[in-house]
Amino acid sequence: MPRIITIGREFGSGGRELGRRIADDLKIAYYDNEIITRIAERTDLSEDYVKHVMESEPSALLPITVGRSFYMRMDPVMEQNNAIYREQSHLILELAEKSDCVIVGRSADYILRQMQPFRLFVYAQKEHKLERCRKRAAEQEHFTDRELWRHIRDVDRRRARYYQFFTGQTWGDRLNYDLCINTSNAGIKELAEAITRLVG
Amino acid sequence: MPRIITIGREFGSGGRELGRRIADDLKIAYYDNEIITRIAERTDLSEDYVKHVMESEPSALLPITVGRSFYMRMDPVMEQNNAIYREQSHLILELAEKSDCVIVGRSADYILRQMQPFRLFVYAQKEHKLERCRKRAAEQEHFTDRELWRHIRDVDRRRARYYQFFTGQTWGDRLNYDLCINTSNAGIKELAEAITRLVG
């Protein structure tokens, strides 16, 4: 059984940094934005478009499993979006079967459930996320704390809806994960080392 | 700053075993039922009575901080229960100030918040908790799965109310903890080792 680590994460919690460090420590593959690039390659859609679909509200869409009516078959946008979701699932399965890896986001914990991945959820207190976002992104400098917090919540709300739409489960519900990690008071480096030892 | 580790845990999740192992690995004190024994010694109440109060629904009681009316002063049972809560807080603070330690339950994460303890919450899937309870307690053999699950849920419901009553916070809400640990798929020994390295 390959070592697969999936990471769900709140925006601004440091989940990507944690994932990258775990992958480096374990010397295994790391997938995050690469997934979008590869789907774009496979579907002949632009990266921007794939990213837009993945980050948009899926509430207007129907799950892939829902039977299609004639009307739906006529809607090329919905068809295209569903194609992106399907392609994502296939790609994530392919990547996980190919080699040990860390996959951030994309409902990978659910898509790979048959392979029993080690499922992390990374979160933090509000103040910590605000601080982290300020440090990371110079372009957010003109935001007030209130605006930045609204942005953080919007991203997470979209992630929660996307996850719910895709999996039928609740994003961030502890029962969907093996470990939920609060990065507010602990160093990401030390957390990565502890997880590496646990999984490795 | 002493190393203090607090453990909130679902019934049947293995939180006590995890706490005991962490304390052994770090060679620090471990407190769980001892707290009840010591409160009994201090308050001249029986251990059984202290245990009963600690495990009973606190909804009928008033928080310690609520001003007392003449009527309340007349109620010796309520007075006694409040005395137990007060004694518990004092004792937990004393223990934590005395030496590094692991404290299981008793809202210790909240009582010791000024000391910035490392706060764990231990949980597991339903099937795992049922199995663990069956293995641990021969006296539960006559229970059906349904009865045992009702018992597990009852204990956790009381813990949740006790915690809520005492702290004003939600029991099991990830933001109140540094790490939430699902013991369903991981070995408790390995988890304890990883946490020991992280905290030690």
mmCIF file of N, CA and C in Angstrom, chain A residues 51-163:
data_model
loop_
_atom_site.group_PDB
_atom_site.id
_atom_site.type_symbol
_atom_site.label_atom_id
_atom_site.label_comp_id
_atom_site.label_asym_id
_atom_site.label_seq_id
_atom_site.Cartn_x
_atom_site.Cartn_y
_atom_site.Cartn_z
ATOM 1 N N LYS A 51 -9.026 26.589 -13.060
ATOM 2 C CA LYS A 51 -8.909 27.146 -11.713
ATOM 3 C C LYS A 51 -10.239 27.819 -11.318
ATOM 4 N N HIS A 52 -10.769 28.557 -12.272
ATOM 5 C CA HIS A 52 -12.031 29.259 -12.011
ATOM 6 C C HIS A 52 -13.146 28.263 -11.658
ATOM 7 N N VAL A 53 -13.243 27.195 -12.408
ATOM 8 C CA VAL A 53 -14.295 26.201 -12.140
ATOM 9 C C VAL A 53 -14.070 25.544 -10.785
ATOM 10 N N MET A 54 -12.825 25.196 -10.505
ATOM 11 C CA MET A 54 -12.519 24.522 -9.240
ATOM 12 C C MET A 54 -12.771 25.412 -8.037
ATOM 13 N N GLU A 55 -12.644 26.690 -8.232
ATOM 14 C CA GLU A 55 -12.807 27.598 -7.094
ATOM 15 C C GLU A 55 -14.173 28.259 -7.063
ATOM 16 N N SER A 56 -15.034 27.890 -8.000
ATOM 17 C CA SER A 56 -16.349 28.534 -8.031
ATOM 18 C C SER A 56 -17.352 27.721 -7.230
ATOM 19 N N GLU A 57 -18.491 28.317 -7.003
ATOM 20 C CA GLU A 57 -19.565 27.669 -6.257
ATOM 21 C C GLU A 57 -20.102 26.490 -7.068
ATOM 22 N N PRO A 58 -20.049 25.303 -6.547
ATOM 23 C CA PRO A 58 -20.590 24.200 -7.340
ATOM 24 C C PRO A 58 -22.095 24.030 -7.158
ATOM 25 N N SER A 59 -22.720 24.917 -6.376
ATOM 26 C CA SER A 59 -24.125 24.707 -6.043
ATOM 27 C C SER A 59 -25.021 24.731 -7.277
ATOM 28 N N ALA A 60 -24.589 25.454 -8.314
ATOM 29 C CA ALA A 60 -25.411 25.537 -9.521
ATOM 30 C C ALA A 60 -25.237 24.286 -10.386
ATOM 31 N N LEU A 61 -24.257 23.490 -10.038
ATOM 32 C CA LEU A 61 -23.982 22.301 -10.848
ATOM 33 C C LEU A 61 -24.645 21.085 -10.233
ATOM 34 N N LEU A 62 -24.734 20.038 -10.988
ATOM 35 C CA LEU A 62 -25.278 18.797 -10.450
ATOM 36 C C LEU A 62 -24.153 17.798 -10.250
ATOM 37 N N PRO A 63 -24.260 16.957 -9.225
ATOM 38 C CA PRO A 63 -23.214 15.952 -9.038
ATOM 39 C C PRO A 63 -23.047 15.077 -10.277
ATOM 40 N N ILE A 64 -21.861 14.578 -10.441
ATOM 41 C CA ILE A 64 -21.546 13.753 -11.607
ATOM 42 C C ILE A 64 -22.451 12.525 -11.666
ATOM 43 N N THR A 65 -22.840 12.058 -10.500
ATOM 44 C CA THR A 65 -23.609 10.818 -10.434
ATOM 45 C C THR A 65 -25.076 10.996 -10.822
ATOM 46 N N VAL A 66 -25.542 12.243 -10.883
ATOM 47 C CA VAL A 66 -26.956 12.471 -11.208
ATOM 48 C C VAL A 66 -27.210 12.144 -12.679
ATOM 49 N N GLY A 67 -28.277 11.418 -12.965
ATOM 50 C CA GLY A 67 -28.614 11.073 -14.343
ATOM 51 C C GLY A 67 -28.859 12.321 -15.168
ATOM 52 N N ARG A 68 -28.497 12.315 -16.416
ATOM 53 C CA ARG A 68 -28.597 13.527 -17.227
ATOM 54 C C ARG A 68 -29.878 13.565 -18.056
ATOM 55 N N SER A 69 -30.497 14.677 -18.024
ATOM 56 C CA SER A 69 -31.682 14.863 -18.856
ATOM 57 C C SER A 69 -31.229 15.400 -20.210
ATOM 58 N N PHE A 70 -32.154 15.439 -21.144
ATOM 59 C CA PHE A 70 -31.848 15.985 -22.456
ATOM 60 C C PHE A 70 -31.409 17.442 -22.325
ATOM 61 N N TYR A 71 -32.107 18.162 -21.452
ATOM 62 C CA TYR A 71 -31.797 19.574 -21.242
ATOM 63 C C TYR A 71 -30.347 19.755 -20.797
ATOM 64 N N MET A 72 -29.963 18.910 -19.821
ATOM 65 C CA MET A 72 -28.618 19.044 -19.293
ATOM 66 C C MET A 72 -27.557 18.735 -20.349
ATOM 67 N N ARG A 73 -27.885 17.781 -21.187
ATOM 68 C CA ARG A 73 -26.906 17.427 -22.210
ATOM 69 C C ARG A 73 -26.685 18.607 -23.167
ATOM 70 N N MET A 74 -27.684 19.460 -23.185
ATOM 71 C CA MET A 74 -27.606 20.609 -24.081
ATOM 72 C C MET A 74 -26.767 21.739 -23.493
ATOM 73 N N ASP A 75 -26.460 21.669 -22.212
ATOM 74 C CA ASP A 75 -25.766 22.792 -21.577
ATOM 75 C C ASP A 75 -24.254 22.567 -21.622
ATOM 76 N N PRO A 76 -23.585 23.224 -22.553
ATOM 77 C CA PRO A 76 -22.153 22.933 -22.739
ATOM 78 C C PRO A 76 -21.285 23.359 -21.550
ATOM 79 N N VAL A 77 -21.696 24.407 -20.818
ATOM 80 C CA VAL A 77 -20.883 24.854 -19.668
ATOM 81 C C VAL A 77 -20.905 23.789 -18.574
ATOM 82 N N MET A 78 -22.119 23.290 -18.304
ATOM 83 C CA MET A 78 -22.240 22.261 -17.268
ATOM 84 C C MET A 78 -21.473 21.000 -17.665
ATOM 85 N N GLU A 79 -21.580 20.660 -18.932
ATOM 86 C CA GLU A 79 -20.830 19.507 -19.429
ATOM 87 C C GLU A 79 -19.327 19.673 -19.186
ATOM 88 N N GLN A 80 -18.874 20.872 -19.476
ATOM 89 C CA GLN A 80 -17.448 21.148 -19.350
ATOM 90 C C GLN A 80 -17.010 21.081 -17.880
ATOM 91 N N ASN A 81 -17.855 21.638 -17.013
ATOM 92 C CA ASN A 81 -17.527 21.603 -15.583
ATOM 93 C C ASN A 81 -17.493 20.176 -15.056
ATOM 94 N N ASN A 82 -18.484 19.400 -15.461
ATOM 95 C CA ASN A 82 -18.499 18.008 -15.028
ATOM 96 C C ASN A 82 -17.271 17.265 -15.550
ATOM 97 N N ALA A 83 -16.868 17.610 -16.760
ATOM 98 C CA ALA A 83 -15.682 16.977 -17.341
ATOM 99 C C ALA A 83 -14.455 17.293 -16.500
ATOM 100 N N ILE A 84 -14.397 18.515 -15.995
ATOM 101 C CA ILE A 84 -13.251 18.899 -15.155
ATOM 102 C C ILE A 84 -13.261 18.096 -13.857
ATOM 103 N N TYR A 85 -14.421 17.964 -13.250
ATOM 104 C CA TYR A 85 -14.514 17.174 -12.013
ATOM 105 C C TYR A 85 -14.095 15.728 -12.257
ATOM 106 N N ARG A 86 -14.594 15.163 -13.339
ATOM 107 C CA ARG A 86 -14.257 13.764 -13.648
ATOM 108 C C ARG A 86 -12.759 13.618 -13.885
ATOM 109 N N GLU A 87 -12.231 14.547 -14.641
ATOM 110 C CA GLU A 87 -10.802 14.497 -14.966
ATOM 111 C C GLU A 87 -9.965 14.600 -13.696
ATOM 112 N N GLN A 88 -10.414 15.448 -12.789
ATOM 113 C CA GLN A 88 -9.700 15.609 -11.517
ATOM 114 C C GLN A 88 -9.657 14.288 -10.750
ATOM 115 N N SER A 89 -10.791 13.616 -10.642
ATOM 116 C CA SER A 89 -10.836 12.342 -9.920
ATOM 117 C C SER A 89 -9.895 11.327 -10.549
ATOM 118 N N HIS A 90 -9.967 11.213 -11.873
ATOM 119 C CA HIS A 90 -9.098 10.251 -12.569
ATOM 120 C C HIS A 90 -7.634 10.564 -12.331
ATOM 121 N N LEU A 91 -7.313 11.841 -12.460
ATOM 122 C CA LEU A 91 -5.921 12.259 -12.335
ATOM 123 C C LEU A 91 -5.398 11.975 -10.932
ATOM 124 N N ILE A 92 -6.193 12.311 -9.908
ATOM 125 C CA ILE A 92 -5.757 12.098 -8.524
ATOM 126 C C ILE A 92 -5.551 10.612 -8.251
ATOM 127 N N LEU A 93 -6.433 9.782 -8.767
ATOM 128 C CA LEU A 93 -6.266 8.337 -8.612
ATOM 129 C C LEU A 93 -5.001 7.850 -9.306
ATOM 130 N N GLU A 94 -4.783 8.343 -10.514
ATOM 131 C CA GLU A 94 -3.573 7.955 -11.269
ATOM 132 C C GLU A 94 -2.301 8.337 -10.526
ATOM 133 N N LEU A 95 -2.288 9.593 -10.036
ATOM 134 C CA LEU A 95 -1.094 10.088 -9.332
ATOM 135 C C LEU A 95 -0.815 9.251 -8.087
ATOM 136 N N ALA A 96 -1.884 8.953 -7.345
ATOM 137 C CA ALA A 96 -1.720 8.206 -6.091
ATOM 138 C C ALA A 96 -1.279 6.774 -6.355
ATOM 139 N N GLU A 97 -1.729 6.216 -7.481
ATOM 140 C CA GLU A 97 -1.328 4.842 -7.798
ATOM 141 C C GLU A 97 0.117 4.770 -8.306
ATOM 142 N N LYS A 98 0.564 5.870 -8.863
ATOM 143 C CA LYS A 98 1.900 5.897 -9.462
ATOM 144 C C LYS A 98 2.993 5.893 -8.407
ATOM 145 N N SER A 99 2.808 6.694 -7.344
ATOM 146 C CA SER A 99 3.865 6.775 -6.319
ATOM 147 C C SER A 99 3.323 7.367 -5.024
ATOM 148 N N ASP A 100 4.083 7.181 -3.939
ATOM 149 C CA ASP A 100 3.759 7.852 -2.682
ATOM 150 C C ASP A 100 3.646 9.354 -2.933
ATOM 151 N N CYS A 101 2.740 10.016 -2.241
ATOM 152 C CA CYS A 101 2.598 11.458 -2.486
ATOM 153 C C CYS A 101 1.801 12.175 -1.394
ATOM 154 N N VAL A 102 1.959 13.490 -1.399
ATOM 155 C CA VAL A 102 1.127 14.399 -0.597
ATOM 156 C C VAL A 102 0.240 15.159 -1.579
ATOM 157 N N ILE A 103 -1.063 15.165 -1.342
ATOM 158 C CA ILE A 103 -1.979 15.919 -2.212
ATOM 159 C C ILE A 103 -2.747 16.929 -1.368
ATOM 160 N N VAL A 104 -2.659 18.184 -1.769
ATOM 161 C CA VAL A 104 -3.337 19.248 -1.020
ATOM 162 C C VAL A 104 -4.666 19.588 -1.687
ATOM 163 N N GLY A 105 -5.721 19.609 -0.914
ATOM 164 C CA GLY A 105 -7.043 20.004 -1.408
ATOM 165 C C GLY A 105 -7.669 19.016 -2.370
ATOM 166 N N ARG A 106 -8.609 19.524 -3.199
ATOM 167 C CA ARG A 106 -9.235 18.740 -4.286
ATOM 168 C C ARG A 106 -10.026 17.523 -3.797
ATOM 169 N N SER A 107 -10.483 17.533 -2.579
ATOM 170 C CA SER A 107 -11.265 16.416 -2.014
ATOM 171 C C SER A 107 -10.530 15.078 -2.143
ATOM 172 N N ALA A 108 -9.206 15.134 -2.150
ATOM 173 C CA ALA A 108 -8.418 13.918 -2.394
ATOM 174 C C ALA A 108 -8.655 12.856 -1.314
ATOM 175 N N ASP A 109 -8.922 13.302 -0.079
ATOM 176 C CA ASP A 109 -9.179 12.328 0.999
ATOM 177 C C ASP A 109 -10.347 11.421 0.637
ATOM 178 N N TYR A 110 -11.354 12.005 -0.026
ATOM 179 C CA TYR A 110 -12.536 11.233 -0.408
ATOM 180 C C TYR A 110 -12.280 10.421 -1.685
ATOM 181 N N ILE A 111 -11.682 11.059 -2.666
ATOM 182 C CA ILE A 111 -11.432 10.394 -3.955
ATOM 183 C C ILE A 111 -10.560 9.151 -3.755
ATOM 184 N N LEU A 112 -9.630 9.226 -2.816
ATOM 185 C CA LEU A 112 -8.678 8.133 -2.599
ATOM 186 C C LEU A 112 -9.048 7.225 -1.437
ATOM 187 N N ARG A 113 -10.289 7.294 -0.977
ATOM 188 C CA ARG A 113 -10.642 6.587 0.261
ATOM 189 C C ARG A 113 -10.348 5.089 0.223
ATOM 190 N N GLN A 114 -10.422 4.483 -0.952
ATOM 191 C CA GLN A 114 -10.134 3.046 -1.054
ATOM 192 C C GLN A 114 -8.668 2.740 -0.752
ATOM 193 N N MET A 115 -7.821 3.739 -0.926
ATOM 194 C CA MET A 115 -6.384 3.529 -0.707
ATOM 195 C C MET A 115 -5.979 3.868 0.721
ATOM 196 N N GLN A 116 -6.956 4.199 1.542
ATOM 197 C CA GLN A 116 -6.715 4.547 2.951
ATOM 198 C C GLN A 116 -5.567 5.545 3.154
ATOM 199 N N PRO A 117 -5.734 6.739 2.605
ATOM 200 C CA PRO A 117 -4.686 7.754 2.804
ATOM 201 C C PRO A 117 -4.662 8.213 4.260
ATOM 202 N N PHE A 118 -3.565 8.823 4.671
ATOM 203 C CA PHE A 118 -3.505 9.479 5.974
ATOM 204 C C PHE A 118 -4.036 10.892 5.751
ATOM 205 N N ARG A 119 -5.154 11.195 6.398
ATOM 206 C CA ARG A 119 -5.917 12.405 6.059
ATOM 207 C C ARG A 119 -5.716 13.497 7.113
ATOM 208 N N LEU A 120 -5.095 14.589 6.691
ATOM 209 C CA LEU A 120 -4.879 15.724 7.599
ATOM 210 C C LEU A 120 -5.877 16.835 7.306
ATOM 211 N N PHE A 121 -6.258 17.541 8.354
ATOM 212 C CA PHE A 121 -6.983 18.801 8.174
ATOM 213 C C PHE A 121 -6.238 19.867 8.973
ATOM 214 N N VAL A 122 -5.882 20.954 8.301
ATOM 215 C CA VAL A 122 -5.049 21.985 8.928
ATOM 216 C C VAL A 122 -5.884 23.248 9.115
ATOM 217 N N TYR A 123 -5.837 23.805 10.332
ATOM 218 C CA TYR A 123 -6.656 24.972 10.644
ATOM 219 C C TYR A 123 -5.895 25.878 11.605
ATOM 220 N N ALA A 124 -6.468 27.033 11.881
ATOM 221 C CA ALA A 124 -5.817 27.968 12.814
ATOM 222 C C ALA A 124 -6.834 28.978 13.334
ATOM 223 N N GLN A 125 -6.451 29.679 14.404
ATOM 224 C CA GLN A 125 -7.314 30.745 14.919
ATOM 225 C C GLN A 125 -7.340 31.904 13.909
ATOM 226 N N LYS A 126 -8.375 32.685 14.010
ATOM 227 C CA LYS A 126 -8.575 33.832 13.114
ATOM 228 C C LYS A 126 -7.331 34.748 13.046
ATOM 229 N N GLU A 127 -6.815 35.142 14.205
ATOM 230 C CA GLU A 127 -5.708 36.115 14.253
ATOM 231 C C GLU A 127 -4.483 35.547 13.526
ATOM 232 N N HIS A 128 -4.273 34.271 13.732
ATOM 233 C CA HIS A 128 -3.118 33.619 13.124
ATOM 234 C C HIS A 128 -3.259 33.599 11.599
ATOM 235 N N LYS A 129 -4.462 33.333 11.126
ATOM 236 C CA LYS A 129 -4.673 33.276 9.671
ATOM 237 C C LYS A 129 -4.520 34.664 9.043
ATOM 238 N N LEU A 130 -5.038 35.666 9.726
ATOM 239 C CA LEU A 130 -4.890 37.038 9.227
ATOM 240 C C LEU A 130 -3.406 37.400 9.120
ATOM 241 N N GLU A 131 -2.664 37.081 10.155
ATOM 242 C CA GLU A 131 -1.243 37.417 10.199
ATOM 243 C C GLU A 131 -0.488 36.698 9.081
ATOM 244 N N ARG A 132 -0.803 35.426 8.917
ATOM 245 C CA ARG A 132 -0.133 34.630 7.898
ATOM 246 C C ARG A 132 -0.425 35.167 6.492
ATOM 247 N N CYS A 133 -1.682 35.524 6.262
ATOM 248 C CA CYS A 133 -2.059 36.068 4.951
ATOM 249 C C CYS A 133 -1.330 37.386 4.684
ATOM 250 N N ARG A 134 -1.231 38.211 5.689
ATOM 251 C CA ARG A 134 -0.537 39.505 5.528
ATOM 252 C C ARG A 134 0.925 39.289 5.162
ATOM 253 N N LYS A 135 1.555 38.334 5.839
ATOM 254 C CA LYS A 135 2.975 38.064 5.579
ATOM 255 C C LYS A 135 3.207 37.503 4.182
ATOM 256 N N ARG A 136 2.268 36.668 3.743
ATOM 257 C CA ARG A 136 2.469 35.919 2.498
ATOM 258 C C ARG A 136 2.220 36.751 1.246
ATOM 259 N N ALA A 137 1.246 37.628 1.310
ATOM 260 C CA ALA A 137 0.791 38.250 0.069
ATOM 261 C C ALA A 137 0.852 39.769 0.153
ATOM 262 N N ALA A 138 1.827 40.323 -0.542
ATOM 263 C CA ALA A 138 1.992 41.775 -0.524
ATOM 264 C C ALA A 138 0.782 42.481 -1.139
ATOM 265 N N GLU A 139 0.176 41.789 -2.091
ATOM 266 C CA GLU A 139 -0.959 42.430 -2.784
ATOM 267 C C GLU A 139 -2.183 42.585 -1.888
ATOM 268 N N GLN A 140 -2.148 41.947 -0.728
ATOM 269 C CA GLN A 140 -3.284 42.080 0.186
ATOM 270 C C GLN A 140 -3.080 43.226 1.179
ATOM 271 N N GLU A 141 -1.995 43.963 0.954
ATOM 272 C CA GLU A 141 -1.657 45.028 1.894
ATOM 273 C C GLU A 141 -2.712 46.120 1.995
ATOM 274 N N HIS A 142 -3.399 46.329 0.884
ATOM 275 C CA HIS A 142 -4.380 47.420 0.886
ATOM 276 C C HIS A 142 -5.697 46.992 1.554
ATOM 277 N N PHE A 143 -5.826 45.721 1.915
ATOM 278 C CA PHE A 143 -7.037 45.256 2.604
ATOM 279 C C PHE A 143 -7.029 45.695 4.068
ATOM 280 N N THR A 144 -8.186 46.047 4.579
ATOM 281 C CA THR A 144 -8.304 46.183 6.031
ATOM 282 C C THR A 144 -8.408 44.764 6.600
ATOM 283 N N ASP A 145 -8.248 44.633 7.921
ATOM 284 C CA ASP A 145 -8.398 43.318 8.557
ATOM 285 C C ASP A 145 -9.768 42.735 8.255
ATOM 286 N N ARG A 146 -10.752 43.606 8.273
ATOM 287 C CA ARG A 146 -12.123 43.154 8.050
ATOM 288 C C ARG A 146 -12.310 42.603 6.635
ATOM 289 N N GLU A 147 -11.733 43.320 5.670
ATOM 290 C CA GLU A 147 -11.841 42.870 4.269
ATOM 291 C C GLU A 147 -11.084 41.559 4.058
ATOM 292 N N LEU A 148 -9.918 41.496 4.667
ATOM 293 C CA LEU A 148 -9.095 40.301 4.511
ATOM 294 C C LEU A 148 -9.804 39.089 5.137
ATOM 295 N N TRP A 149 -10.424 39.306 6.288
ATOM 296 C CA TRP A 149 -11.132 38.219 6.959
ATOM 297 C C TRP A 149 -12.322 37.759 6.123
ATOM 298 N N ARG A 150 -12.994 38.726 5.490
ATOM 299 C CA ARG A 150 -14.119 38.368 4.620
ATOM 300 C C ARG A 150 -13.613 37.503 3.451
ATOM 301 N N HIS A 151 -12.460 37.880 2.913
ATOM 302 C CA HIS A 151 -11.867 37.113 1.819
ATOM 303 C C HIS A 151 -11.528 35.682 2.274
ATOM 304 N N ILE A 152 -10.912 35.574 3.447
ATOM 305 C CA ILE A 152 -10.532 34.256 3.995
ATOM 306 C C ILE A 152 -11.778 33.382 4.166
ATOM 307 N N ARG A 153 -12.806 33.985 4.722
ATOM 308 C CA ARG A 153 -14.043 33.216 4.952
ATOM 309 C C ARG A 153 -14.702 32.806 3.643
ATOM 310 N N ASP A 154 -14.636 33.704 2.642
ATOM 311 C CA ASP A 154 -15.225 33.376 1.336
ATOM 312 C C ASP A 154 -14.536 32.181 0.703
ATOM 313 N N VAL A 155 -13.218 32.185 0.750
ATOM 314 C CA VAL A 155 -12.472 31.072 0.158
ATOM 315 C C VAL A 155 -12.864 29.765 0.862
ATOM 316 N N ASP A 156 -12.898 29.808 2.190
ATOM 317 C CA ASP A 156 -13.213 28.589 2.947
ATOM 318 C C ASP A 156 -14.656 28.144 2.716
ATOM 319 N N ARG A 157 -15.540 29.102 2.551
ATOM 320 C CA ARG A 157 -16.939 28.750 2.288
ATOM 321 C C ARG A 157 -17.045 28.021 0.941
ATOM 322 N N ARG A 158 -16.295 28.519 -0.034
ATOM 323 C CA ARG A 158 -16.302 27.854 -1.349
ATOM 324 C C ARG A 158 -15.699 26.456 -1.247
ATOM 325 N N ARG A 159 -14.636 26.340 -0.480
ATOM 326 C CA ARG A 159 -14.023 25.012 -0.295
ATOM 327 C C ARG A 159 -15.010 24.048 0.362
ATOM 328 N N ALA A 160 -15.708 24.564 1.358
ATOM 329 C CA ALA A 160 -16.671 23.715 2.077
ATOM 330 C C ALA A 160 -17.781 23.250 1.126
ATOM 331 N N ARG A 161 -18.268 24.164 0.278
ATOM 332 C CA ARG A 161 -19.355 23.790 -0.647
ATOM 333 C C ARG A 161 -18.863 22.827 -1.708
ATOM 334 N N TYR A 162 -17.670 23.064 -2.190
ATOM 335 C CA TYR A 162 -17.070 22.190 -3.195
ATOM 336 C C TYR A 162 -16.928 20.765 -2.631
ATOM 337 N N TYR A 163 -16.415 20.699 -1.423
ATOM 338 C CA TYR A 163 -16.206 19.395 -0.764
ATOM 339 C C TYR A 163 -17.537 18.692 -0.541
#
